[in-house]
Tab-separated table of C-alpha atoms in Angstrom:
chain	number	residue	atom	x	y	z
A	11	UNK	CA	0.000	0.000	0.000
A	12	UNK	CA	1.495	3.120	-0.999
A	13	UNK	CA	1.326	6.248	1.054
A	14	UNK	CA	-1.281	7.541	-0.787
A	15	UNK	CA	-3.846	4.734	-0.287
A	16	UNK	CA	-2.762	5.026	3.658
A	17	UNK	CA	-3.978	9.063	3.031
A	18	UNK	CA	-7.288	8.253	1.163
A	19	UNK	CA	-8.728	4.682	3.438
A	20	UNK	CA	-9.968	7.056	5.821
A	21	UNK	CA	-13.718	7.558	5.478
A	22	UNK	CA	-13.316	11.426	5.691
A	23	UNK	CA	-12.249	13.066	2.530
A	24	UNK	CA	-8.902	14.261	2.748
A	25	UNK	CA	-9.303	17.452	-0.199
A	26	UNK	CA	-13.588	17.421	0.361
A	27	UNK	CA	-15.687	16.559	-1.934
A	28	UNK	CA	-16.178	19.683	-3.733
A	29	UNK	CA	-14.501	21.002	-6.818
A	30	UNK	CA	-11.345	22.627	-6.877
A	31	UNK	CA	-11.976	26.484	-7.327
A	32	UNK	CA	-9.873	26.598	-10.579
A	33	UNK	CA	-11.789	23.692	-12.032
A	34	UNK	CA	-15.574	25.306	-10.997
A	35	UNK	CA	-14.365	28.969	-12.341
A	36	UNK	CA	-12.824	27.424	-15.719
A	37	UNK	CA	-15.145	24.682	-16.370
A	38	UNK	CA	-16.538	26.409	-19.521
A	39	UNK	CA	-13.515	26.230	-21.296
A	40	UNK	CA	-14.264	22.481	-22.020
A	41	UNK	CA	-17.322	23.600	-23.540
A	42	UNK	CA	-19.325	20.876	-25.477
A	43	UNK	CA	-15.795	18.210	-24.778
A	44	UNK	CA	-16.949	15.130	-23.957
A	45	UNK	CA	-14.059	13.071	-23.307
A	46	UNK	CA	-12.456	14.028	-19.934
A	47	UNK	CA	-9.682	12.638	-18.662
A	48	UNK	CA	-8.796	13.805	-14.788
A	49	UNK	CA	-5.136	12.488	-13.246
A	50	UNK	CA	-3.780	12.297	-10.297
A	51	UNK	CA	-7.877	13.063	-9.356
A	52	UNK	CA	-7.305	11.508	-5.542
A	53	UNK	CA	-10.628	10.436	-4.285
A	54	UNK	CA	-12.899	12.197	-6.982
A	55	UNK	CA	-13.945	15.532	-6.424
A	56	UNK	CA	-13.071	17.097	-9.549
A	57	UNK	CA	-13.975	14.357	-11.946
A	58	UNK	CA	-17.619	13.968	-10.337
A	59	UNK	CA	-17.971	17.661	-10.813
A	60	UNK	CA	-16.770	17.726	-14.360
A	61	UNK	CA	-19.000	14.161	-14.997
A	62	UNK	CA	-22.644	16.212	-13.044
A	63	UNK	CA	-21.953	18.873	-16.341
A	64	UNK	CA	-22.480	16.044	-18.942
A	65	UNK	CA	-18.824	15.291	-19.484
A	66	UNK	CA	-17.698	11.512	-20.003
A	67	UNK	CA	-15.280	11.480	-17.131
A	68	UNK	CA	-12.632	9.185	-16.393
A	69	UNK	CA	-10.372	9.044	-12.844
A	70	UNK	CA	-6.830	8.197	-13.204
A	71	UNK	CA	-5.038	7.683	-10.148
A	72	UNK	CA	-1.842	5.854	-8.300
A	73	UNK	CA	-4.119	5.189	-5.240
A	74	UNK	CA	-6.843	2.076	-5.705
A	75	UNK	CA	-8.396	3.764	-2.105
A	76	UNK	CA	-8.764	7.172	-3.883
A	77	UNK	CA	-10.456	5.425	-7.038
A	78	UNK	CA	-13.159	3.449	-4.799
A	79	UNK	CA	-13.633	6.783	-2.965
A	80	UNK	CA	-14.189	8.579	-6.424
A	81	UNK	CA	-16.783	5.448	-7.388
A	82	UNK	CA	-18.218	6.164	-4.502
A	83	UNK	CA	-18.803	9.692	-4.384
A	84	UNK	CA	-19.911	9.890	-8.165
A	85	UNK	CA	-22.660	7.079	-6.873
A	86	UNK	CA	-23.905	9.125	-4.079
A	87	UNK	CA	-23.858	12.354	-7.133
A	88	UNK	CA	-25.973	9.986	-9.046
A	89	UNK	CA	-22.864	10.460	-12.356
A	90	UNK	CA	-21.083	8.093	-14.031
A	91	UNK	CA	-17.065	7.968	-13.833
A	92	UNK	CA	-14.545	5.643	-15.007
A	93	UNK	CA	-11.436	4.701	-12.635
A	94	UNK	CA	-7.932	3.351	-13.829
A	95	UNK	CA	-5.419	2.570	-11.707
A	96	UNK	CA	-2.140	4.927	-13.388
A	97	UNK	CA	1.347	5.810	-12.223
A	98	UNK	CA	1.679	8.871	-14.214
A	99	UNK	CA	5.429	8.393	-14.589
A	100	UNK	CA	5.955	4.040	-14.462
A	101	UNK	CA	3.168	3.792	-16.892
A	102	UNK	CA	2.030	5.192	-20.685
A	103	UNK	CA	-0.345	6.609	-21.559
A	104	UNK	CA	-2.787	5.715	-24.502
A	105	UNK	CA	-2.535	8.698	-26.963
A	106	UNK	CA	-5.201	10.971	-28.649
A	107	UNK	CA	-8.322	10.155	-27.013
A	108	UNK	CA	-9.471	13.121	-24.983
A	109	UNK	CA	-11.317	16.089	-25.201
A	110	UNK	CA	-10.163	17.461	-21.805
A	111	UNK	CA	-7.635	16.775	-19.175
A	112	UNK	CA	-7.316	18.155	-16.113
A	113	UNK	CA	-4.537	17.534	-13.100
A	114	UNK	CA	-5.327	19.141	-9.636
A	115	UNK	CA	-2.431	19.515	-7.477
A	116	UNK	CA	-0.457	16.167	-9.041
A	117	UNK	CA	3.044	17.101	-7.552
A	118	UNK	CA	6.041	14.985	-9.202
A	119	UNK	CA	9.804	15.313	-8.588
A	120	UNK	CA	11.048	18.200	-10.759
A	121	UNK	CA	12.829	15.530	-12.976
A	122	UNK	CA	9.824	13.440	-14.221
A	123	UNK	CA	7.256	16.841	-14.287
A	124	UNK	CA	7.978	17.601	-17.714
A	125	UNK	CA	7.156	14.086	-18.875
A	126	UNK	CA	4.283	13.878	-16.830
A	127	UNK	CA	2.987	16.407	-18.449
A	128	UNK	CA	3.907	15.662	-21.978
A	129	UNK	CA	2.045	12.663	-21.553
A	130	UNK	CA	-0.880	14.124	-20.379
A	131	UNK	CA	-1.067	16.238	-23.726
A	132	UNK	CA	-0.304	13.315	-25.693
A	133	UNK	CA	-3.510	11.830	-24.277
A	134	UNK	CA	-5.765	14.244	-26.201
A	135	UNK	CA	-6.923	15.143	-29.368
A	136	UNK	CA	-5.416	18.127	-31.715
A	137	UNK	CA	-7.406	20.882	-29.895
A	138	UNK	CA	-7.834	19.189	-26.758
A	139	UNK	CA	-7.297	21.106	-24.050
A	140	UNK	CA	-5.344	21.028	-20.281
A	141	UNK	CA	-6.088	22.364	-17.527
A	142	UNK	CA	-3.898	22.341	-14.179
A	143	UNK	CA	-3.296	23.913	-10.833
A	144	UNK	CA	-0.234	23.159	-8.861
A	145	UNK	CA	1.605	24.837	-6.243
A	146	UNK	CA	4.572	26.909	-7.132
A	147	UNK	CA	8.012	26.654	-4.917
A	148	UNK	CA	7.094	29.512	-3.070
A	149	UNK	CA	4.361	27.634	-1.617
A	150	UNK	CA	6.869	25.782	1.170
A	151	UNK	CA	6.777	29.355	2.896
A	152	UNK	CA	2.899	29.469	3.595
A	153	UNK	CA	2.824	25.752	4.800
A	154	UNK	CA	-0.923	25.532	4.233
A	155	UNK	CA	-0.855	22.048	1.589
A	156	UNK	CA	1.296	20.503	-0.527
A	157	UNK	CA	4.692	19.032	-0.477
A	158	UNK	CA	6.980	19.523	1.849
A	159	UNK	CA	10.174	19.431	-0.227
A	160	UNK	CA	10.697	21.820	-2.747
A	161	UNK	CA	11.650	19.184	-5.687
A	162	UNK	CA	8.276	18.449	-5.610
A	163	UNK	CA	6.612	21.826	-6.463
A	164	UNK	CA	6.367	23.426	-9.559
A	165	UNK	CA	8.824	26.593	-10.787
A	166	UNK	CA	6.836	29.573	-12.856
A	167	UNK	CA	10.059	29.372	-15.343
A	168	UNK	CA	10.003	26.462	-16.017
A	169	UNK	CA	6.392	25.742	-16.260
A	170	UNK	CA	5.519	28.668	-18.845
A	171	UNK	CA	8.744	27.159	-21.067
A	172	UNK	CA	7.265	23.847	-21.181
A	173	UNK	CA	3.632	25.648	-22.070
A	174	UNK	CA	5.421	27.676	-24.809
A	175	UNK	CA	5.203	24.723	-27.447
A	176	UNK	CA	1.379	24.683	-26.634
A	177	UNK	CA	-1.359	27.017	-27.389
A	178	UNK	CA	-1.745	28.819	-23.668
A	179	UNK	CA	-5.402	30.247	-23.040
A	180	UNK	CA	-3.885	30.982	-19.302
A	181	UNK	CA	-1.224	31.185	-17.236
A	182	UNK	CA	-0.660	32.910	-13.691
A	183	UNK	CA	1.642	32.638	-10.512
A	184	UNK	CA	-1.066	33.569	-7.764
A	185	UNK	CA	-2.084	33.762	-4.230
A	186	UNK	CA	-5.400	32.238	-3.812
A	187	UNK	CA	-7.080	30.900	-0.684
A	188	UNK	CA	-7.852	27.334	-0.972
A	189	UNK	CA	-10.131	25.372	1.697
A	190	UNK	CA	-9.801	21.847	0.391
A	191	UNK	CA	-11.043	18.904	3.250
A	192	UNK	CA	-8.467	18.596	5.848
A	193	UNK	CA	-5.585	18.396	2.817
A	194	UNK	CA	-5.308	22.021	1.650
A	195	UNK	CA	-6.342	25.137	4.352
A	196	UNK	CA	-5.794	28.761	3.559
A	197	UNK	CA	-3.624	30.793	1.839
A	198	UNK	CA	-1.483	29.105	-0.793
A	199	UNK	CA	0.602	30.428	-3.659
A	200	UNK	CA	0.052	28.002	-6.896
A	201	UNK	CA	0.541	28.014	-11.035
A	202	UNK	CA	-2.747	27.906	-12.663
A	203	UNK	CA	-2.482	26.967	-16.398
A	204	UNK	CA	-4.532	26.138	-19.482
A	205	UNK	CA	-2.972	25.388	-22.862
A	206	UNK	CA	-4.902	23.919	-25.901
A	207	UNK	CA	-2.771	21.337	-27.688
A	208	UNK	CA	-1.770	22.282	-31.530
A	209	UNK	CA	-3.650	21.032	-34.524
């Protein structure tokens, strides 16, 4: 069991089981998509909320606890979501399929975040398009969610110069509050991006 799974077997949901605040305020930028893919989703919030606006959602995540929490909470929503177990940098990823992605928070050591994400935007369509927050390195100063050491957050550089070969619709280094569960509590400093993948 990894230490994920040990996070998510609690009954209590660790980020809540609303939407992230980026996700609700975006969500229109999907438009008409129907294809969703959500990674590193955790126990489900995002991809039930994306699934209750007529999307055809599915959960990818390293946790098996976090997917039958996510299966659960769409039930209870009365919405359909599909779950597959993925490690985001062991495993591939089947290319040109989606609509949508979105990745909430899905923190990676600095070395494999570029392929993470590569892979992500190999997973959609020409047009598709990808939608992320994450917290920036700042972030270990407000100690309100998020990884502890700093090779796991995300640098504003270097993020916008691996968007530049996409299309980016948005991109900002911001302090937001964020009152997610027990996980994520107050003010936080994060990288909020959306990039539409080249025809």
């Amino acid at each position: 069991m990894n230490q994920w799974d040990e996070k998510f077997k609690s009954a209590t949901y660790f980020y809540g089981t609303k939407p992230n605040a980026f996700v609700e305020q975006q969500v229109n930028v999907f438009g008409q998509s129907k294809q969703i893919a959500c990674y590193a989703e955790g126990e489900g919030r995002n991809a039930v909320f994306l699934a209750a606006k007529g999307h055809d959602v599915t959960a990818f995540d390293y946790a098996q606890e976090g997917l039958q929490k996510t299966a659960a909470l769409a039930k209870s929503q009365d919405v359909q979501v599909k779950t597959e177990l993925k490690d985001l940098i062991q495993d591939t990823l089947e290319e040109n399929v989606y609509d949508g992605a979105v990745m909430i928070f899905g923190h990676f050591a600095k070395a494999d975040q570029s392929e993470v994400l590569d892979k992500i935007v190999g997973s959609l369509k020409a047009g598709g398009i990808f939608l992320m927050e994450v917290y920036e390195d700042a972030q270990l100063r407000y100690q309100t969610g998020g990884p502890k050491d700093i090779d796991y957050l995300y640098n504003e550089s270097a993020l916008k110069n691996w968007a530049s070969q996409h299309e980016i619709l948005h991109f900002a280094c911001v302090e937001v509050e964020r009152v997610e569960g027990i996980g994520h509590n107050g003010r936080s400093k994060v990288l909020q991006l959306i990039v539409k993948k080249r025809m």
